[in-house]
Coordinates of N, CA, C and O in Angstrom, one line a residue:
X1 N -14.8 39.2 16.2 CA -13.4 39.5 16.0 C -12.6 39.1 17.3 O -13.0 39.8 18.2
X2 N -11.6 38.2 17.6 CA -10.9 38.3 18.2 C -9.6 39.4 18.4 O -8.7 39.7 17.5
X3 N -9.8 40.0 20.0 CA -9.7 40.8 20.4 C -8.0 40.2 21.1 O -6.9 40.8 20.8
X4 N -8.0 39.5 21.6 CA -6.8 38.4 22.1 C -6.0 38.4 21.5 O -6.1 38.3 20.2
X5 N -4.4 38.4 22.4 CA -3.4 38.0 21.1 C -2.5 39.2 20.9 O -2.3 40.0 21.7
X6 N -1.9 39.2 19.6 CA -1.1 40.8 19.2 C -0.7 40.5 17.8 O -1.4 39.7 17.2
X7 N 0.1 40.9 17.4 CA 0.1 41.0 15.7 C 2.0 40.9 15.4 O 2.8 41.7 15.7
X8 N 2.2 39.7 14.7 CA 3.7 39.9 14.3 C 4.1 40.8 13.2 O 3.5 40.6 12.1
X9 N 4.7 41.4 13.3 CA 5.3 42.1 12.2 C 6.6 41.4 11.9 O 7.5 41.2 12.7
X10 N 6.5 41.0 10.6 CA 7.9 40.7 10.6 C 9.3 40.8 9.8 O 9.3 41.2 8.6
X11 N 10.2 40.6 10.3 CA 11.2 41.7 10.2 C 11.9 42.1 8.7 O 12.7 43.0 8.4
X12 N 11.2 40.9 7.7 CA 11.6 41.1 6.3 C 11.1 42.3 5.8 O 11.5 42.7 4.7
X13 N 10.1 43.2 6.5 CA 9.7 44.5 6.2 C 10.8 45.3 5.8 O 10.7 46.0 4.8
X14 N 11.9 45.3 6.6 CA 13.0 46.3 6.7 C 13.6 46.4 5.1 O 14.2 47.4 4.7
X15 N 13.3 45.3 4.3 CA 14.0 44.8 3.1 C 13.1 45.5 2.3 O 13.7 46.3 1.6
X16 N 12.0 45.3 2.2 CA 10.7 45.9 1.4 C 11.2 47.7 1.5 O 11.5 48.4 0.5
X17 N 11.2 48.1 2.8 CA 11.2 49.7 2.7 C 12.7 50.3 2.4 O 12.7 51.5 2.1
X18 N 14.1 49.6 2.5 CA 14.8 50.2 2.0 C 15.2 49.7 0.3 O 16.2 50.2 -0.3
X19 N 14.2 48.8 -0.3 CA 14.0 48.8 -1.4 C 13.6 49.9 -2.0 O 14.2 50.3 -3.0
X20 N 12.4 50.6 -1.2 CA 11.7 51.4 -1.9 C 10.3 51.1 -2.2 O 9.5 52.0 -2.6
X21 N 9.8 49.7 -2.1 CA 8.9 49.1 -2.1 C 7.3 49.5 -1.2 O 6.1 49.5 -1.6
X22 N 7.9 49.9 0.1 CA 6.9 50.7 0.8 C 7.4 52.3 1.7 O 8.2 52.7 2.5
X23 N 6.3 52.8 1.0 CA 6.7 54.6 1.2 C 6.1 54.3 2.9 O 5.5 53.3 3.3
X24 N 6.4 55.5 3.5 CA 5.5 55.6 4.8 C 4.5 55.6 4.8 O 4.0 54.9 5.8
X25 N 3.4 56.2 4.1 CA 2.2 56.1 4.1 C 1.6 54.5 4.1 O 0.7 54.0 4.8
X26 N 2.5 54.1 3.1 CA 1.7 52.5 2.9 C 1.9 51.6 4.2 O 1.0 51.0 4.8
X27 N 3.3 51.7 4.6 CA 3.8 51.5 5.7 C 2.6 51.4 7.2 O 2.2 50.6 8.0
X28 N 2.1 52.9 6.9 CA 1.5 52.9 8.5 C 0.1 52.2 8.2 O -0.5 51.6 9.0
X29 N -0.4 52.4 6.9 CA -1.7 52.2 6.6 C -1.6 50.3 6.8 O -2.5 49.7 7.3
X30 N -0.7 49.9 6.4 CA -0.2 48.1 6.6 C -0.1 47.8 7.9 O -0.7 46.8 8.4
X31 N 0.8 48.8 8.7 CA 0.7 48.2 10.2 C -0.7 48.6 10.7 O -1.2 47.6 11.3
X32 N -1.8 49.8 10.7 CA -2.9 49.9 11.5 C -3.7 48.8 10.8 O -4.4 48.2 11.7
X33 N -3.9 48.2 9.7 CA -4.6 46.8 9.3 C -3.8 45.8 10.1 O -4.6 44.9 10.3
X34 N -2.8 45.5 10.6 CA -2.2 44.9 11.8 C -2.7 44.9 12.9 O -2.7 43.9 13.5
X35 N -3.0 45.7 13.3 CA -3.1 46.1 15.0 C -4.7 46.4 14.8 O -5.4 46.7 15.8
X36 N -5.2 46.2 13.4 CA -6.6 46.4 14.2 C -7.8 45.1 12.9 O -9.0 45.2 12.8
X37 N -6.8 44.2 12.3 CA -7.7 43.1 12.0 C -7.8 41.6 13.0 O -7.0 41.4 13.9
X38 N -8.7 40.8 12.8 CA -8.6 39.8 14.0 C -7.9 39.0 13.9 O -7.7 38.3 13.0
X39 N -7.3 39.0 15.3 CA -5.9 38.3 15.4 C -5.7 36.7 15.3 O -4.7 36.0 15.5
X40 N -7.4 36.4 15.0 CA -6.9 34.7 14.9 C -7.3 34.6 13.5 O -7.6 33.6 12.9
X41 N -7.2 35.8 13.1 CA -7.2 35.2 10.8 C -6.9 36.3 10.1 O -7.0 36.2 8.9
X42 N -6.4 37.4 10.7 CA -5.5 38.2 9.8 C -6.6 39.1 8.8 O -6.5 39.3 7.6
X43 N -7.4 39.4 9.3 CA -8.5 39.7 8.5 C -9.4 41.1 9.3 O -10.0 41.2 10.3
X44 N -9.0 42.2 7.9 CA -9.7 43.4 8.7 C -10.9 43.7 7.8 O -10.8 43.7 6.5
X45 N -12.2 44.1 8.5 CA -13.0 44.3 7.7 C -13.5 45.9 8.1 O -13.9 46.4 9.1
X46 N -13.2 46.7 6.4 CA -13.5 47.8 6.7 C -13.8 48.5 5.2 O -14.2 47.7 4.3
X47 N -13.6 50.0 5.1 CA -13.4 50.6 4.0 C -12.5 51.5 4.5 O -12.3 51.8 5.7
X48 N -11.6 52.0 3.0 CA -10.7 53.4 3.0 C -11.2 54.3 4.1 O -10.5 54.4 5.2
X49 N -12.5 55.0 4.0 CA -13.0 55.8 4.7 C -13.1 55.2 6.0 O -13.5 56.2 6.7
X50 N -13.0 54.0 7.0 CA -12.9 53.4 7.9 C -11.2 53.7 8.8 O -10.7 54.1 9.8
X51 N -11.0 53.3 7.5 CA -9.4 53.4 8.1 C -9.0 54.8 8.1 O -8.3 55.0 9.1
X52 N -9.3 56.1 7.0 CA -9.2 57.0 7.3 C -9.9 57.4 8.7 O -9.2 58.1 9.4
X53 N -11.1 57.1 9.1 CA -11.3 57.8 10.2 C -10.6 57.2 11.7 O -10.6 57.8 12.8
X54 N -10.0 56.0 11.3 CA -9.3 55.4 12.1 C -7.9 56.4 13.1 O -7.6 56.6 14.3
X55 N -7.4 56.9 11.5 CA -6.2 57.8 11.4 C -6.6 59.3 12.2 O -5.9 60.3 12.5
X56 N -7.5 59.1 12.2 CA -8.1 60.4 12.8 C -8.8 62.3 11.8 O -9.3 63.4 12.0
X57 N -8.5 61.5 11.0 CA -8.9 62.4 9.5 C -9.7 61.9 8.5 O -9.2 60.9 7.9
X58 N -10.6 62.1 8.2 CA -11.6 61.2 6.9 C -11.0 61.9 6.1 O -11.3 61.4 5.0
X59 N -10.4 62.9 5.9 CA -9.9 63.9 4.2 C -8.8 62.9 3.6 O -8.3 62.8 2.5
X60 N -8.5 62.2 4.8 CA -7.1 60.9 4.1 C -8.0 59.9 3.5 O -7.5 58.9 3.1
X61 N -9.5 60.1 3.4 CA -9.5 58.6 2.3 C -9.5 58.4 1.0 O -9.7 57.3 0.6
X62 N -9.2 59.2 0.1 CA -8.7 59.2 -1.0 C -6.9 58.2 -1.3 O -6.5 57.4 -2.0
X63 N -6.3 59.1 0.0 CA -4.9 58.8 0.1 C -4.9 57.2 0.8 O -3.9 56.5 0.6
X64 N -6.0 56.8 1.5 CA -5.6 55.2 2.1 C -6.3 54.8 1.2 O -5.9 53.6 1.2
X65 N -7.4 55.0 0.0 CA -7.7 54.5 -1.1 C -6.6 54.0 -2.5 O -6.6 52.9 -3.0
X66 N -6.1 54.9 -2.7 CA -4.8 54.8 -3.1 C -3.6 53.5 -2.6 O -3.1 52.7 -3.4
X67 N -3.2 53.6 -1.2 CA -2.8 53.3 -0.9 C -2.9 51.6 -0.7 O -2.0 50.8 -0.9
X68 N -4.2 51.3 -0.3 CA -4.5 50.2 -0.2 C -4.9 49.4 -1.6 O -5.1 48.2 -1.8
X69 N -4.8 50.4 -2.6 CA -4.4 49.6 -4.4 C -2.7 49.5 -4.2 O -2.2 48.5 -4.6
X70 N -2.1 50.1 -3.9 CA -0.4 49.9 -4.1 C -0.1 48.5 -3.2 O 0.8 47.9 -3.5
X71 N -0.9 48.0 -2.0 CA -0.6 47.2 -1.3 C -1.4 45.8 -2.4 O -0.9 44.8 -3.0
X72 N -2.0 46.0 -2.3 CA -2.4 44.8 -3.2 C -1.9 44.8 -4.5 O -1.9 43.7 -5.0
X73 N -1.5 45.9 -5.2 CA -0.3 45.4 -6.6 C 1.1 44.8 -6.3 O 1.8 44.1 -7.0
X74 N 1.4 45.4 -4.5 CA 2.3 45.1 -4.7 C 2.2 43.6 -3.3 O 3.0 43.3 -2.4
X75 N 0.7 42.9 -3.7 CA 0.6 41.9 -3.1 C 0.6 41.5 -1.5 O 0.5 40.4 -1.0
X76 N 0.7 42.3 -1.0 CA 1.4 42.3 0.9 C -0.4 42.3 1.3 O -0.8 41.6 2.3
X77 N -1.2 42.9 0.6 CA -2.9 42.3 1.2 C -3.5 42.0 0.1 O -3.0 42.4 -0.9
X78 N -4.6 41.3 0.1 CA -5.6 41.0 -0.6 C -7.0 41.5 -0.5 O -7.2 41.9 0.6
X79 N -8.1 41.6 -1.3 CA -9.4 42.0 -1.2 C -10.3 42.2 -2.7 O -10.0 42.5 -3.8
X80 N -12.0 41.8 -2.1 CA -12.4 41.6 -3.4 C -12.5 43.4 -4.0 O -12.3 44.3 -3.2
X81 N -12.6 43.7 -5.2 CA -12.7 44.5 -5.8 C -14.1 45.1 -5.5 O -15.2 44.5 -5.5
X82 N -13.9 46.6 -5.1 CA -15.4 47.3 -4.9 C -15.8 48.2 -4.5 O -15.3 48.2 -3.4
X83 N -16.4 49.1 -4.5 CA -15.7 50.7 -4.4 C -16.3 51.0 -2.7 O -16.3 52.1 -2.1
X84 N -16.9 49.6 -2.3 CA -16.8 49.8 -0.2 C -18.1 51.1 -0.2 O -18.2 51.4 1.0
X85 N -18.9 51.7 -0.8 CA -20.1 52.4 -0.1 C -21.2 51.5 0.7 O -22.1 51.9 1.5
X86 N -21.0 49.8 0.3 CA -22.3 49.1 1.0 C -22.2 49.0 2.0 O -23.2 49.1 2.8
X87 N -20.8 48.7 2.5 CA -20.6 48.2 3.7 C -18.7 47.8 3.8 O -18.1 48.0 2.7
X88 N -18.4 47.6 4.3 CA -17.1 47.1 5.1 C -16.8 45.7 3.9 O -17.6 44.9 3.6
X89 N -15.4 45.6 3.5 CA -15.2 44.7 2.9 C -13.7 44.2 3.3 O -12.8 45.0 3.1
X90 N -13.6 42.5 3.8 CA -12.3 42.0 3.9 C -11.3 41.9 3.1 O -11.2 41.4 2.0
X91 N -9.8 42.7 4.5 CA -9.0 42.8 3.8 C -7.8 41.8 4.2 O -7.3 41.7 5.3
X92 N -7.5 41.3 3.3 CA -6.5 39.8 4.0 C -5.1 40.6 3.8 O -4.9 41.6 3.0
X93 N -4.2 39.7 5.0 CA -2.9 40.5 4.9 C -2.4 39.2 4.6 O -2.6 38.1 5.2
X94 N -1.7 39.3 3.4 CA -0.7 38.4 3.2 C 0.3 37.9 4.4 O 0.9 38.7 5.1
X95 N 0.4 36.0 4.3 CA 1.6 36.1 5.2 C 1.4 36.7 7.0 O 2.4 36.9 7.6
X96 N 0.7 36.8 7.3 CA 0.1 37.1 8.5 C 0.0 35.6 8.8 O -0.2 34.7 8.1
X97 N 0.4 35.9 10.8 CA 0.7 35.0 11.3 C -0.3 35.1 12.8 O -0.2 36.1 13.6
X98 N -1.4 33.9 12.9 CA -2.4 34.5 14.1 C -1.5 34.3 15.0 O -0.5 33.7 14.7
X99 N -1.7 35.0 16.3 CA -1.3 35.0 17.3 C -2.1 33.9 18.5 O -1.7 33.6 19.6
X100 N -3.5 33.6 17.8 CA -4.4 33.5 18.7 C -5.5 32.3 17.8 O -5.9 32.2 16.6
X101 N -5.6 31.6 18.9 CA -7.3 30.5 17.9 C -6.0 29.3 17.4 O -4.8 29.1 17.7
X102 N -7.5 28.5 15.8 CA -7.0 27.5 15.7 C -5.8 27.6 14.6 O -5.0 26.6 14.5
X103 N -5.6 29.0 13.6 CA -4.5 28.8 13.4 C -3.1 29.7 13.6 O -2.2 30.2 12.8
X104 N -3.3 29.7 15.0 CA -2.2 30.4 15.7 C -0.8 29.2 15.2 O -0.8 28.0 15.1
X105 N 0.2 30.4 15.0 CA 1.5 29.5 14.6 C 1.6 29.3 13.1 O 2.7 29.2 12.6
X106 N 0.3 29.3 12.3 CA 0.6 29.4 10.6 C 0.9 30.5 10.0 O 0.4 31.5 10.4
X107 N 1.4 30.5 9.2 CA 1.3 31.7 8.2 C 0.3 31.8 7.1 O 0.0 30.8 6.4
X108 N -0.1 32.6 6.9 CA -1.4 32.7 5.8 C -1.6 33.2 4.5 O -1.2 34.3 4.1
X109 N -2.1 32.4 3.8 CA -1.6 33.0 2.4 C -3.1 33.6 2.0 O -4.1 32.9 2.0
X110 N -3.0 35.1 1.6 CA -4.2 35.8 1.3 C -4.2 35.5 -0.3 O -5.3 35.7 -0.8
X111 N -3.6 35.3 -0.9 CA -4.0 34.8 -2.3 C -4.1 33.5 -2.7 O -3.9 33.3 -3.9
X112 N -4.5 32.4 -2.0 CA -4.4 31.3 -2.2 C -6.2 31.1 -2.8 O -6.6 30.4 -3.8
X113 N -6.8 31.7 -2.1 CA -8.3 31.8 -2.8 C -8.8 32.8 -2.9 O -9.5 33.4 -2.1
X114 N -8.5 33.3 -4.4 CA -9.0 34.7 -4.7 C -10.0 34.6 -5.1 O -10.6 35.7 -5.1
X115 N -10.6 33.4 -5.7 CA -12.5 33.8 -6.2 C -13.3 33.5 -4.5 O -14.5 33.2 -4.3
X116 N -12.4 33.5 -3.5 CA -13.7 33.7 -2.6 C -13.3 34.6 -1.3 O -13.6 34.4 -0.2
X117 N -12.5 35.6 -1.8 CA -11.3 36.7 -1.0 C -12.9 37.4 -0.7 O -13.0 38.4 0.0

């Protein structure tokens, strides 16, 4: 995982959340998949219960379970389908921009290949 680098957020978010599009929860659970997948492909590999313990509570993995179905209906990540007991499974952020490596400067499209997400 590249460790190098930092993570754009970018500023069309503002439009998504005074839509109504993203509650706070999804919100924070979207930026810590930011600040902690690798920054030269936009790619966090984990489970709910990962990212819950991330947050500092494992009782939130139901709620980042949830939450990370609302992000993918409402398309902003991608990921294969699977209920994550085996192990850690990648989660692509749409539109994610590396900071770092060979495709620093592109934007990325997480649904461009979904039979091999």
């Amino acid at each position: 995982m590249a460790t190098e680098g930092f993570s754009k957020i970018r500023n069309g978010l503002r439009d998504h959340i005074k839509a109504g599009e993203l509650c706070p929860t999804d919100l924070g659970v979207y930026l810590y998949l930011h600040m902690s997948c690798d920054y030269a492909t936009g790619i966090y590999t984990g489970t709910a219960l990962g990212i819950a313990y991330g947050f500092g509570d494992v009782s939130l993995k139901d709620k980042v379970k949830h939450t990370l179905n609302r992000l993918r209906k409402s398309r902003f990540i991608n990921y294969r389908s699977g209920n994550g007991k085996r192990k850690g499974y990648a989660i692509l952020i749409d539109k994610y921009e590396p900071t770092y490596g060979a495709r620093s400067g592109q934007r990325l499209n997480a649904w461009k290949h979904v039979d091999s997400v």
